[in-house]
mmCIF file of C-alpha atoms in Angstrom:
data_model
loop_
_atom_site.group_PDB
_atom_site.id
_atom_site.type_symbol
_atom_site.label_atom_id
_atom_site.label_comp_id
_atom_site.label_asym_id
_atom_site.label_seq_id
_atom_site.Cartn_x
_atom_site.Cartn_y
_atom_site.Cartn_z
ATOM 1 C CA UNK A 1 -11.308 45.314 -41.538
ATOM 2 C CA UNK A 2 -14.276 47.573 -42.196
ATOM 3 C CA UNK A 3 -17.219 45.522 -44.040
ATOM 4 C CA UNK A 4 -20.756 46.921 -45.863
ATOM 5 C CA UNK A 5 -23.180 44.972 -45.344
ATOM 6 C CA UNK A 6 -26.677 45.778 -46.867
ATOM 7 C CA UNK A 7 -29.401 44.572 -44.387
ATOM 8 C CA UNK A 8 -33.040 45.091 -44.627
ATOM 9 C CA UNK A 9 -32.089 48.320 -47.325
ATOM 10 C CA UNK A 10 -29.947 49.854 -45.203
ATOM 11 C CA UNK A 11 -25.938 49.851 -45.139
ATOM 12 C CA UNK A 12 -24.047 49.244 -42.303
ATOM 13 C CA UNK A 13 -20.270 49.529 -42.204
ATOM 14 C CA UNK A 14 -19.205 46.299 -39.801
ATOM 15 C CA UNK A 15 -15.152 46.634 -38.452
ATOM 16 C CA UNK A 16 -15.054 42.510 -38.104
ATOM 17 C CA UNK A 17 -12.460 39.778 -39.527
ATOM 18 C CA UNK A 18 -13.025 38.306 -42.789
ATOM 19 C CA UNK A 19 -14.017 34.855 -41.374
ATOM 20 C CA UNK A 20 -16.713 36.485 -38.877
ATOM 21 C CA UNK A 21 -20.136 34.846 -39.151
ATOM 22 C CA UNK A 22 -22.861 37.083 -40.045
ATOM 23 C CA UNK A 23 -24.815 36.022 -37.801
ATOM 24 C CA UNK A 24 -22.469 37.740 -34.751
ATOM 25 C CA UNK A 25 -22.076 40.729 -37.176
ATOM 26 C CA UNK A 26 -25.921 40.824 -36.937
ATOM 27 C CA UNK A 27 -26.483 40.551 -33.597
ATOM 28 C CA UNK A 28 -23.606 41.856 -31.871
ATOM 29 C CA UNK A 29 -22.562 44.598 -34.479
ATOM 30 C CA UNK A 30 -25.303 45.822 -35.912
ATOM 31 C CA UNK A 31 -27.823 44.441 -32.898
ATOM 32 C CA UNK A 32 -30.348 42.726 -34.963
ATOM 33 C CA UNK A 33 -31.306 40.404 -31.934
ATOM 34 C CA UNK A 34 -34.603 38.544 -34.105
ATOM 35 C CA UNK A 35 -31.951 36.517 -35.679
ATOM 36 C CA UNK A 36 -31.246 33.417 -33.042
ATOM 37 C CA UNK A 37 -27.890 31.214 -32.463
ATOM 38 C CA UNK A 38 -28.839 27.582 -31.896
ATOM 39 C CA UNK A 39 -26.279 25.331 -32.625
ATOM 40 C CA UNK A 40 -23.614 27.162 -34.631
ATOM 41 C CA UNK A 41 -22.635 24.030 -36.970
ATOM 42 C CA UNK A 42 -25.465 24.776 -39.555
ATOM 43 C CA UNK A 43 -27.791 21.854 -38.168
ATOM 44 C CA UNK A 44 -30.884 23.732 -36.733
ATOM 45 C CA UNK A 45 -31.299 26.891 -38.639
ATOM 46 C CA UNK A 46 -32.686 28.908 -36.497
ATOM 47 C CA UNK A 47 -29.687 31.471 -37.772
ATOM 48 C CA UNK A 48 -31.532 31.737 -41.376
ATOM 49 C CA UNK A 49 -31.377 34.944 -43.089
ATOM 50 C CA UNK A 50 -31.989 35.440 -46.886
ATOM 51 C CA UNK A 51 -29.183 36.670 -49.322
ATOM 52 C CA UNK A 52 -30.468 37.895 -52.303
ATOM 53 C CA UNK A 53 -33.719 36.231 -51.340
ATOM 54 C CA UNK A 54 -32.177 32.839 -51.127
ATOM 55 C CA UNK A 55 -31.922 31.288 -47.286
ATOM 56 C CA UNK A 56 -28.802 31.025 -45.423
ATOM 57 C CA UNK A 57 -27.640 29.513 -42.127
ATOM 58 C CA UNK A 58 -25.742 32.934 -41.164
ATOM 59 C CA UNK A 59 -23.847 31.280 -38.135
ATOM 60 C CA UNK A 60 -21.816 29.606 -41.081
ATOM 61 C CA UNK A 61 -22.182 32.516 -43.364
ATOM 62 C CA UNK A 62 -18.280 34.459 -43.083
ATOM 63 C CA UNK A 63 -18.935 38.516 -43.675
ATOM 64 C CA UNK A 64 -16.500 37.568 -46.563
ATOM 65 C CA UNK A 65 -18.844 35.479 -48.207
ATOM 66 C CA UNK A 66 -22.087 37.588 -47.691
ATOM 67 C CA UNK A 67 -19.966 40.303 -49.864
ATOM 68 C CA UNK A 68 -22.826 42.806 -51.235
ATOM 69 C CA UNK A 69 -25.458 40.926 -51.204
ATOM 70 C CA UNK A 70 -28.980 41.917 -49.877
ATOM 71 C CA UNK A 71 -29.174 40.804 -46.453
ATOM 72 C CA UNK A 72 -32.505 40.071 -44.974
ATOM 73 C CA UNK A 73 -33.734 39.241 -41.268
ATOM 74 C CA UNK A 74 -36.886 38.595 -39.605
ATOM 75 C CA UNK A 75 -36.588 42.147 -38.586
ATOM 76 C CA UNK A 76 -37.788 43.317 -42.113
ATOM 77 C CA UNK A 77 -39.518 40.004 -43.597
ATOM 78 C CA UNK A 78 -42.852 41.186 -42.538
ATOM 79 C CA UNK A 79 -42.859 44.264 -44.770
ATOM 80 C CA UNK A 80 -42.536 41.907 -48.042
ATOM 81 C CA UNK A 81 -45.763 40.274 -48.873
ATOM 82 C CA UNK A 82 -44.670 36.712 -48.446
ATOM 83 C CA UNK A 83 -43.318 37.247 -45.640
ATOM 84 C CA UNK A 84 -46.428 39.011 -44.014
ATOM 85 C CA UNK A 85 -48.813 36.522 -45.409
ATOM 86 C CA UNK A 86 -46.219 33.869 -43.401
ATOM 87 C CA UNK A 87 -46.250 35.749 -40.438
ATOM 88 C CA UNK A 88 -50.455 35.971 -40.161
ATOM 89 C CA UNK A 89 -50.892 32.249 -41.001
ATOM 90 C CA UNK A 90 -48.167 31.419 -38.109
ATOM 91 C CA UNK A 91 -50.366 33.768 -35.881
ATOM 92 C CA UNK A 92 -53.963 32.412 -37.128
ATOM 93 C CA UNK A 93 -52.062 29.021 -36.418
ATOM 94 C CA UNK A 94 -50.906 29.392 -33.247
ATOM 95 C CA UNK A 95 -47.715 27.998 -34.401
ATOM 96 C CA UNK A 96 -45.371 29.437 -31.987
ATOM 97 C CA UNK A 97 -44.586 27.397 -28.717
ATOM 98 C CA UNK A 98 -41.513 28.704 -27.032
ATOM 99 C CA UNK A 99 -40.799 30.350 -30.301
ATOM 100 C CA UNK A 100 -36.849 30.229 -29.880
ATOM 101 C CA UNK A 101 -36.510 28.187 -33.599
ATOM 102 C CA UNK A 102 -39.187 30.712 -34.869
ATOM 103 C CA UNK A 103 -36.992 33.027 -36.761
ATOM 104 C CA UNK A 104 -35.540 30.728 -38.656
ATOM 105 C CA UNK A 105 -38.835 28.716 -39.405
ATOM 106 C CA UNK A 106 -40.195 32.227 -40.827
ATOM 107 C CA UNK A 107 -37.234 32.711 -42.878
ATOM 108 C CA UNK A 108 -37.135 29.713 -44.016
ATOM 109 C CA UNK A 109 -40.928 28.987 -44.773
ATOM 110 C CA UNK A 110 -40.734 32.783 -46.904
ATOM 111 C CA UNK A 111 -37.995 31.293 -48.980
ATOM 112 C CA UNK A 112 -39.397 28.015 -49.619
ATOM 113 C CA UNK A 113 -42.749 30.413 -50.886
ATOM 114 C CA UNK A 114 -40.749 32.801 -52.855
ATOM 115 C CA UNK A 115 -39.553 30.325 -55.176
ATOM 116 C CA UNK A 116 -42.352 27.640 -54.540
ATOM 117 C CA UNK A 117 -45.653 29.528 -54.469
ATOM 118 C CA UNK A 118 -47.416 26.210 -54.251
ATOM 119 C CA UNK A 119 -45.253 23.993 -52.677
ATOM 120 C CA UNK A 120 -46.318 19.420 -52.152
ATOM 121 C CA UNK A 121 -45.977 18.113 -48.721
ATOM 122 C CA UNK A 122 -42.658 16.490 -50.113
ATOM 123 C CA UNK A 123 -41.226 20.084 -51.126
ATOM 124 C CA UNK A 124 -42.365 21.758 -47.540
ATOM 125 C CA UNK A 125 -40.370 18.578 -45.520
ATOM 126 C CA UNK A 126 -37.740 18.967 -48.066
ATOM 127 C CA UNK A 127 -36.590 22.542 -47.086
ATOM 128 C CA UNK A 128 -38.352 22.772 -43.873
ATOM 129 C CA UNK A 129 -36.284 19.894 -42.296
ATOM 130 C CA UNK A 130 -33.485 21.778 -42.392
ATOM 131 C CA UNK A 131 -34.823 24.004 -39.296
ATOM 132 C CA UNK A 132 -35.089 21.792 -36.215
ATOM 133 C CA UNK A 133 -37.739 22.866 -33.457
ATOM 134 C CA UNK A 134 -37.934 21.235 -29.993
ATOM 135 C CA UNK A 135 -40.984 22.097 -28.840
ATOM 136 C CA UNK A 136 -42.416 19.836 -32.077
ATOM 137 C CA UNK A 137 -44.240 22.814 -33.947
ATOM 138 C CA UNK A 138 -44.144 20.611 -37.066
ATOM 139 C CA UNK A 139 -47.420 19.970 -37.929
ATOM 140 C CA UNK A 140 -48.855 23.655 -37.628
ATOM 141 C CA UNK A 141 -45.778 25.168 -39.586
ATOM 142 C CA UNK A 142 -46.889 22.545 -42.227
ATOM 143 C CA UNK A 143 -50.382 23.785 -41.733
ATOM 144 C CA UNK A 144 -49.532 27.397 -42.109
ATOM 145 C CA UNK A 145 -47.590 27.218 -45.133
ATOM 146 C CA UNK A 146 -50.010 25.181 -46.555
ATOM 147 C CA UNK A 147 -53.171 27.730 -45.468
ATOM 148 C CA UNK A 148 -50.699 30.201 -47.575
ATOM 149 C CA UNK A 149 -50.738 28.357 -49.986
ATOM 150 C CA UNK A 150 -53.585 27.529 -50.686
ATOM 151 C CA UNK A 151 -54.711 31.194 -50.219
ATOM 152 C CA UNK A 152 -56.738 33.248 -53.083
ATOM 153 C CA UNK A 153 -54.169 34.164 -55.575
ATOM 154 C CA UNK A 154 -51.046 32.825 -53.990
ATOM 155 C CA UNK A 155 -50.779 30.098 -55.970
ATOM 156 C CA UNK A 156 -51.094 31.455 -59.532
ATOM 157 C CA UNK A 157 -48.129 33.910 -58.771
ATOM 158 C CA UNK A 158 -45.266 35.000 -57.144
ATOM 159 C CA UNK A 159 -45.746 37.424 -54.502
ATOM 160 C CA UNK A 160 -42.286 39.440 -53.388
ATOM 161 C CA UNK B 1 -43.718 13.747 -43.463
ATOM 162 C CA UNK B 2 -41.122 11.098 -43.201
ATOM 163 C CA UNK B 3 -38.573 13.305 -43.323
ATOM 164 C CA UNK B 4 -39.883 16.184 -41.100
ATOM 165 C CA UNK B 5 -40.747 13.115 -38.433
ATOM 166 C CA UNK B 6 -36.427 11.941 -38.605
ATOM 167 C CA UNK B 7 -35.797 15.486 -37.920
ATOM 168 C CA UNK B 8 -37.951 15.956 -35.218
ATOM 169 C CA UNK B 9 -36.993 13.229 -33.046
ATOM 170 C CA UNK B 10 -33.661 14.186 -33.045
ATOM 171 C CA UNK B 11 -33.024 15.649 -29.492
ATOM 172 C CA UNK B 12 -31.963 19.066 -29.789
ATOM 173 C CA UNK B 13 -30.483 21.548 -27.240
ATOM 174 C CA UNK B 14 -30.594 25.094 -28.908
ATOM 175 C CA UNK B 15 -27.644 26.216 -27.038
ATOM 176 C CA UNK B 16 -25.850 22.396 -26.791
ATOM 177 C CA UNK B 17 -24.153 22.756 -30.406
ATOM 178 C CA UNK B 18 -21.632 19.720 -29.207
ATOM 179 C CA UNK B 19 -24.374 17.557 -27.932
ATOM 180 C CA UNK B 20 -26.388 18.143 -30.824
ATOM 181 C CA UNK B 21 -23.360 16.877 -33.300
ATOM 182 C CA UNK B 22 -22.915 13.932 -30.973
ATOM 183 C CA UNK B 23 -26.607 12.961 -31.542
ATOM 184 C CA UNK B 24 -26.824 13.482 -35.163
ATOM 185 C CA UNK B 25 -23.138 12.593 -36.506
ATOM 186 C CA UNK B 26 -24.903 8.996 -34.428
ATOM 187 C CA UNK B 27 -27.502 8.512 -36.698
ATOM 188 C CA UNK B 28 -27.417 6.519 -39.601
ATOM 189 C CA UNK B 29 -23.749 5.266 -38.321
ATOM 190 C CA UNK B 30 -22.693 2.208 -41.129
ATOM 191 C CA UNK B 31 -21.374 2.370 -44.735
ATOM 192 C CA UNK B 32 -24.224 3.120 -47.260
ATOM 193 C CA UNK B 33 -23.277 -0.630 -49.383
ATOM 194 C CA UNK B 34 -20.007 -3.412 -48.498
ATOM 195 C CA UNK B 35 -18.574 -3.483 -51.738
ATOM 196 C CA UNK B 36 -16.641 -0.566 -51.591
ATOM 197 C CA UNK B 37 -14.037 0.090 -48.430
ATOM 198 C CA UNK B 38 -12.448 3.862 -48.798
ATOM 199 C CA UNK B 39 -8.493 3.445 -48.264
ATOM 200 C CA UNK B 40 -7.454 2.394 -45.074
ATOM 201 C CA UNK B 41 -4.028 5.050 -45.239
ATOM 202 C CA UNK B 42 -3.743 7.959 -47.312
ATOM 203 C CA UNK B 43 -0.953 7.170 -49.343
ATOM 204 C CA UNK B 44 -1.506 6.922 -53.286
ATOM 205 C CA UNK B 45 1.010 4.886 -55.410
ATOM 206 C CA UNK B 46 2.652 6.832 -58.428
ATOM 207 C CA UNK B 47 2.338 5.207 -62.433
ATOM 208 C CA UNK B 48 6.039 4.687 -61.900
ATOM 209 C CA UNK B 49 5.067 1.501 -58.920
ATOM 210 C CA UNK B 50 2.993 -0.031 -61.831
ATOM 211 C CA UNK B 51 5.472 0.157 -64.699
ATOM 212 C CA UNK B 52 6.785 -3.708 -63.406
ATOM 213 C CA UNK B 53 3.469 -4.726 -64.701
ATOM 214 C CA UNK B 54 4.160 -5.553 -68.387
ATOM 215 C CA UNK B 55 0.681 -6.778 -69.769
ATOM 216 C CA UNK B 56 -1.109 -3.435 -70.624
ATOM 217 C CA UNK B 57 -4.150 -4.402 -69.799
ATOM 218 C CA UNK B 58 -3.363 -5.460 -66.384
ATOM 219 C CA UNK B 59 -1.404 -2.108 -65.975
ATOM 220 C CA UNK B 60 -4.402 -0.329 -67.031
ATOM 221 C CA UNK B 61 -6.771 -2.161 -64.314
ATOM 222 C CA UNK B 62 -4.360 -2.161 -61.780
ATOM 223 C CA UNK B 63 -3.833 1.891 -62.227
ATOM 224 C CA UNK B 64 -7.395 2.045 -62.581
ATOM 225 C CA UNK B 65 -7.810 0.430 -58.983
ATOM 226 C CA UNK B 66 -5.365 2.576 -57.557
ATOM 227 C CA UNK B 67 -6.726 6.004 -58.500
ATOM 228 C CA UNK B 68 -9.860 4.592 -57.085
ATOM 229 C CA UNK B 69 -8.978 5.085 -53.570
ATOM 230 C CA UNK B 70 -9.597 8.250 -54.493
ATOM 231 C CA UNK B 71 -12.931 8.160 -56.225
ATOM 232 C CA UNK B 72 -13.684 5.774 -53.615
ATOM 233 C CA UNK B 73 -12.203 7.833 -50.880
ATOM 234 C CA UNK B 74 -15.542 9.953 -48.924
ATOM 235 C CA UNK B 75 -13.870 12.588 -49.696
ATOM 236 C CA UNK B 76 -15.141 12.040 -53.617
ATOM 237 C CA UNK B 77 -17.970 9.393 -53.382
ATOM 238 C CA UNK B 78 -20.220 11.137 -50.283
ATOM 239 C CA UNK B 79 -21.507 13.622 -53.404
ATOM 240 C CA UNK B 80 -22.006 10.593 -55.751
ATOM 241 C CA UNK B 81 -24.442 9.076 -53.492
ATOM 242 C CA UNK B 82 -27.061 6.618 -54.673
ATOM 243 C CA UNK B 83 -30.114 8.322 -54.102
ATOM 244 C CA UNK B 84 -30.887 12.075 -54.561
ATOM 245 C CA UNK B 85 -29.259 12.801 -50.916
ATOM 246 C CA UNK B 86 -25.787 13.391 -50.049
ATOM 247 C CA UNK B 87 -23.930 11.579 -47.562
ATOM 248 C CA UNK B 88 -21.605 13.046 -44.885
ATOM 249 C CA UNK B 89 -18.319 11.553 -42.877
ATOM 250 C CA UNK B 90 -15.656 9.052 -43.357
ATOM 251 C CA UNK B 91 -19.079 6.554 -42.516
ATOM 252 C CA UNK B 92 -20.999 8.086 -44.953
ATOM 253 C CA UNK B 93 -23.687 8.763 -42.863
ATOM 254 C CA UNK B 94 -26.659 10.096 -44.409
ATOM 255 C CA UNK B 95 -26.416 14.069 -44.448
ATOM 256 C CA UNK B 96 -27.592 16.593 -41.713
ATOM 257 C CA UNK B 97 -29.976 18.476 -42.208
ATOM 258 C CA UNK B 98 -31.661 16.216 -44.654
ATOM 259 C CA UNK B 99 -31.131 17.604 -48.058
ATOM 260 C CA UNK B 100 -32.027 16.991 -51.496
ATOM 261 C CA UNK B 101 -30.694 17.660 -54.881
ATOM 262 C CA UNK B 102 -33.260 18.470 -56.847
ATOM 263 C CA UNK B 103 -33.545 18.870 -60.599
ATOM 264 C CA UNK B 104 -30.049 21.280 -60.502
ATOM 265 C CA UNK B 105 -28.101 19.194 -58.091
ATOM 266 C CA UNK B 106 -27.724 22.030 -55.883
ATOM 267 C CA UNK B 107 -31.059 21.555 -53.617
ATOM 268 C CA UNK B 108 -34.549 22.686 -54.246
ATOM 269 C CA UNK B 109 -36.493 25.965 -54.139
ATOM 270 C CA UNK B 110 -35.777 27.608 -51.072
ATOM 271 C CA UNK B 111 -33.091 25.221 -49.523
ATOM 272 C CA UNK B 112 -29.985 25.022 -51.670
ATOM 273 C CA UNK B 113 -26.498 23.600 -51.042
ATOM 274 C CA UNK B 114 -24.830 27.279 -50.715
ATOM 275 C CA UNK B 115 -27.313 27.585 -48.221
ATOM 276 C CA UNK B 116 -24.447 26.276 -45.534
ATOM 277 C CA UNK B 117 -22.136 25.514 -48.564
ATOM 278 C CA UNK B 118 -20.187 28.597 -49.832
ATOM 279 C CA UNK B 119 -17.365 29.127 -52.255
ATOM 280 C CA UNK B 120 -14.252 28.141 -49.815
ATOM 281 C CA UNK B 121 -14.178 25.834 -46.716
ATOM 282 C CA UNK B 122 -15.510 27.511 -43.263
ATOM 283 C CA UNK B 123 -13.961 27.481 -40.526
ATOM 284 C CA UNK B 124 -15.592 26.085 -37.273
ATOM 285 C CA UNK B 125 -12.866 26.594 -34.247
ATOM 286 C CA UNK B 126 -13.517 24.820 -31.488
ATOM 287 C CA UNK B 127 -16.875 22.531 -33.255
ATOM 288 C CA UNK B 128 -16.694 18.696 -33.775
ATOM 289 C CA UNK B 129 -17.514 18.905 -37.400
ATOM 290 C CA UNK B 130 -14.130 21.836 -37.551
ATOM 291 C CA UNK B 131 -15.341 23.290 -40.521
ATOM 292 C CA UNK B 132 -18.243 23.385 -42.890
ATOM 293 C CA UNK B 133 -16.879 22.464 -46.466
ATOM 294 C CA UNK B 134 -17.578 24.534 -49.570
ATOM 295 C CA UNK B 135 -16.187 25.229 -53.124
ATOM 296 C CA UNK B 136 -17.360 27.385 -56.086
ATOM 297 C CA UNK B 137 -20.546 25.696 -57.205
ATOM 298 C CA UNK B 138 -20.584 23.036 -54.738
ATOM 299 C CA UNK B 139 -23.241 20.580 -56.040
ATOM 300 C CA UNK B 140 -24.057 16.663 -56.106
ATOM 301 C CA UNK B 141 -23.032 14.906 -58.585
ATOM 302 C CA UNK B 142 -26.112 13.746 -61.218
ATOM 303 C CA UNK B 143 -27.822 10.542 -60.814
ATOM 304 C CA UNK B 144 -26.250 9.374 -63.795
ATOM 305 C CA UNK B 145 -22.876 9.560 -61.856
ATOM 306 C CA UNK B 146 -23.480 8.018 -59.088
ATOM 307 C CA UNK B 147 -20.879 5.601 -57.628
ATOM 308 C CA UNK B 148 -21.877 4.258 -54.122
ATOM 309 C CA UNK B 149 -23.298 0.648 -54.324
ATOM 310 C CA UNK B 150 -21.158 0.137 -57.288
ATOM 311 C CA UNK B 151 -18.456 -2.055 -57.848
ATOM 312 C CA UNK B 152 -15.100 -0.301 -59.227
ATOM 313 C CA UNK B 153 -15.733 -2.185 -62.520
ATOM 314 C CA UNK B 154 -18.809 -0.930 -62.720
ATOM 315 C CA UNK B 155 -17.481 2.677 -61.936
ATOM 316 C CA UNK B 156 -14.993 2.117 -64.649
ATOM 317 C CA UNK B 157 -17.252 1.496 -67.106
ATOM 318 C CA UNK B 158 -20.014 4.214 -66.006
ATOM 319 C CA UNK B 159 -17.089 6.916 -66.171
ATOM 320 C CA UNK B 160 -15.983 6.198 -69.633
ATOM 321 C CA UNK B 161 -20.077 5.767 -70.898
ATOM 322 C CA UNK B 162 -20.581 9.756 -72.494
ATOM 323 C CA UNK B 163 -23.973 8.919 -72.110
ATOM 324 C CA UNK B 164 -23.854 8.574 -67.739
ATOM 325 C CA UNK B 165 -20.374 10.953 -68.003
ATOM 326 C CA UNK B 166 -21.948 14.124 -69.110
ATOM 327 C CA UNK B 167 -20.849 13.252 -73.044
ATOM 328 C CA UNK B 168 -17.008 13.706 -71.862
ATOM 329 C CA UNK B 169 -14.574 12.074 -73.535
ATOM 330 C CA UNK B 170 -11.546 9.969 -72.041
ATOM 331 C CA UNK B 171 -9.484 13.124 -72.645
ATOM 332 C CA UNK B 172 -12.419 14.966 -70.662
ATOM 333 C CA UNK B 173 -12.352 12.935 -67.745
ATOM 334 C CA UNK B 174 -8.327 13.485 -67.376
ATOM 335 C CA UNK B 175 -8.845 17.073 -67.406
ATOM 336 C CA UNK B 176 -11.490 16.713 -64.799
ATOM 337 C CA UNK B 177 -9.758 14.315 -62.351
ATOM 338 C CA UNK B 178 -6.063 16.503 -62.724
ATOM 339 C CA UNK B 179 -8.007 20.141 -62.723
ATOM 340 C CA UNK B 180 -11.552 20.289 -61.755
ATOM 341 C CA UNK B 181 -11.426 22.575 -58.901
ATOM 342 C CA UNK B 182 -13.928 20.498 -57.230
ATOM 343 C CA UNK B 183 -11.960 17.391 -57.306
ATOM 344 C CA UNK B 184 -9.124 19.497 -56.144
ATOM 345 C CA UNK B 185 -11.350 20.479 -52.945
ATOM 346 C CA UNK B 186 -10.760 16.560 -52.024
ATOM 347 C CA UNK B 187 -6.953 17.817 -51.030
ATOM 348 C CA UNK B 188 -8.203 20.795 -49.065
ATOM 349 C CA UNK B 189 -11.183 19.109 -47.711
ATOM 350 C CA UNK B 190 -11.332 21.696 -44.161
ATOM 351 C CA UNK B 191 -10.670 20.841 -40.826
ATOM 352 C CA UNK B 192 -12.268 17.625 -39.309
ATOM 353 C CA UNK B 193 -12.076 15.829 -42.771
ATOM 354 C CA UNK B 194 -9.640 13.657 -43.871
ATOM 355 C CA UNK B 195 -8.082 14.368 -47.449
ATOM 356 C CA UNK B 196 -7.547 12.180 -50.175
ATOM 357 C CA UNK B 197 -5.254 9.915 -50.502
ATOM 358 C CA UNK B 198 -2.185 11.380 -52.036
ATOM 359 C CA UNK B 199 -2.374 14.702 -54.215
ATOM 360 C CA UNK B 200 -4.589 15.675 -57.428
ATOM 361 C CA UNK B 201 -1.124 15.790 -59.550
ATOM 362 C CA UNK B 202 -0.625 12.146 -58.777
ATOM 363 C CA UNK B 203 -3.911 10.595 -58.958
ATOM 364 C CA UNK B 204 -4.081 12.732 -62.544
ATOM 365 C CA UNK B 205 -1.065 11.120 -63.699
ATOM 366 C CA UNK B 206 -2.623 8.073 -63.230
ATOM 367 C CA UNK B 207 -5.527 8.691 -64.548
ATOM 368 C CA UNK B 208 -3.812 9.608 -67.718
ATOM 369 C CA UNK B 209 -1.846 6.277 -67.591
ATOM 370 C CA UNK B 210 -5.140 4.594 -67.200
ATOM 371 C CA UNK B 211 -6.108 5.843 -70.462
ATOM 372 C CA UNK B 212 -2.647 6.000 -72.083
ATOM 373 C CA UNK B 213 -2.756 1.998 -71.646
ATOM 374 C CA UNK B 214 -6.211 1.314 -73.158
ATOM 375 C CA UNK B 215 -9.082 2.663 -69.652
ATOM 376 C CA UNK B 216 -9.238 -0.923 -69.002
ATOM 377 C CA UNK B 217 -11.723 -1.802 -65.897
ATOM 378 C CA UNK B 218 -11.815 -4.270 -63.530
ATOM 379 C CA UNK B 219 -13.669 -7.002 -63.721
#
């Protein structure tokens, strides 16, 4: 069955099942590679995308469920200002090791700022736990979001 | 950094998605509290089994006890955790990824349960876990409603309190039990789960028997 899906503001018509995950759609469809597969259960997240700005582990994400939602990847996250501000501090923090997890860490770190411009320690473990990375880049994705954070302006308002 | 530090000594293999499940369905292996066992089979007597009991108050806890297998079951009582966390499995384990309510229920900003959770079941051929659950607005259940650590007495009494019960009435809780579609989701729980014991129809009825013969709770 033919699908629309709206990613990164463009549509795509997908011929997939109902119960396909978006991530395949994404990658294997469409051929958004940026978007990784780690474990496929929703327990690493390297698969997050955002729908309608809100994160989601797209490897457990049906087409079905995405529906019309705006889809976005890592592809695009750079050209929102969150998202570019994450990307620099991951850069000026040498965050990256092997950078397989990375993806999802960006995804997920934008989301967590979207909604939380100024985010504790607590609220960074809380959402950022949910993204597992073996090479143990923990402590500098904490750093970046925090140098984000605590950059001029950020934390007064929401930046989209 | 508690948290992040649990998470990051979990060995991970980005492309082992069975040896990851084997590591992390390990951890936290034990029920959350011993006062509560969920049912040992999944059978669920009808209110016609208790109608040999002629005191009405004993009817009423013994019915009580009963539908509690249900509310019991981990099917029901993993999203009426304790704490602000969810737990997962027949073990209640505590849940992977580590995830929190938040003021809503349904996470915090920029992790939220329909973040894995969405509205029907998914299906995971070929996975340990078989499926991911999910529901229309799939959320934990507020602190005031918590139920693990608690004896069923103590549950009794909590779910007929409108001040820990959302202000429902007795009336309000047998609509909820017999046609919440959440509650219902404990019949159609996925693959890789085990459903409650018996059907919603049944554990309604005696629910409404419960009531019918004065919502009396056990000691």
């Amino acid at each position: 069955m033919a699908y629309s899906l709206n990613v990164n503001g463009k549509n795509y018509s997908v011929d997939v099942d109902a119960d396909t995950p978006l991530l395949w759609a994404l990658r294997d469809v469409i051929g958004l590679t940026g978007t990784k597969f780690g474990c496929g259960v929703a327990q690493c997240g390297a698969c997050t995308v955002h729908l309608d700005g809100q994160a989601v582990r797209s490897c457990v994400t049906t087409v079905e469920s995405a529906g019309t939602a705006a889809i976005m990847t890592i592809e695009a996250v750079g050209s929102t200002q969150v998202g570019n501000r994450v990307q620099q501090a991951w850069l000026e923090q040498e965050v990256v090791q092997c950078g397989y997890c990375q993806s999802g860490q960006i995804m997920s770190a934008t989301a967590l700022l979207n909604e939380n411009p100024s985010p504790s320690d607590d609220d960074i473990d809380a959402v950022m736990s949910g993204n597992i990375c073996r090479c143990g880049t923990y402590p500098r994705i904490r750093a970046a979001i925090r140098q984000i954070a605590a950059g001029p302006g950020f934390h007064r308002r929401r930046l989209r | 950094m508690r948290r992040f530090q649990e998470v990051s000594g979990v060995a991970f293999a980005a492309c082992a998605a069975e040896a990851l499940l084997a590591v992390t369905l390990a951890v936290g292996s034990g029920l959350a509290d011993d006062k509560i066992q969920p049912p040992a089979d999944g059978t669920l007597k009808g209110v016609a089994d208790f109608q040999s009991i002629g005191e009405p108050s004993a009817r009423s806890r013994a019915l009580f006890t009963e539908a509690a297998k249900v509310i019991t079951g981990p099917r029901c009582i993993n999203c009426h955790p304790a704490t602000r966390s969810p737990t997962q499995g027949d073990d209640r384990h505590p849940h992977r990824p580590p995830i929190q309510a938040g003021e809503s229920g349904m996470g915090v900003a920029g992790l939220n349960c329909h973040s894995c959770h969405r509205f029907k079941n998914t299906s995971l051929p070929g996975s340990r876990v078989g499926s991911i659950p999910g529901a229309e607005h799939w959320l934990l259940a507020p602190a005031s409603m918590a139920w693990q650590g608690l004896t069923l007495g103590e549950i009794c009494r909590q779910l007929k309190d409108p001040a820990r019960n959302g202000g429902r009435s007795l009336a309000d809780i047998h609509k909820h039990m017999s046609t919440d579609h959440l509650v219902a989701w404990a019949w159609q729980p996925g693959a890789g789960r085990r459903p409650a014991p018996g059907t919603q129809e049944v554990f309604g009825a005696l629910i409404e028997a419960w009531i019918a013969t004065g919502a009396e709770c056990p000691s």
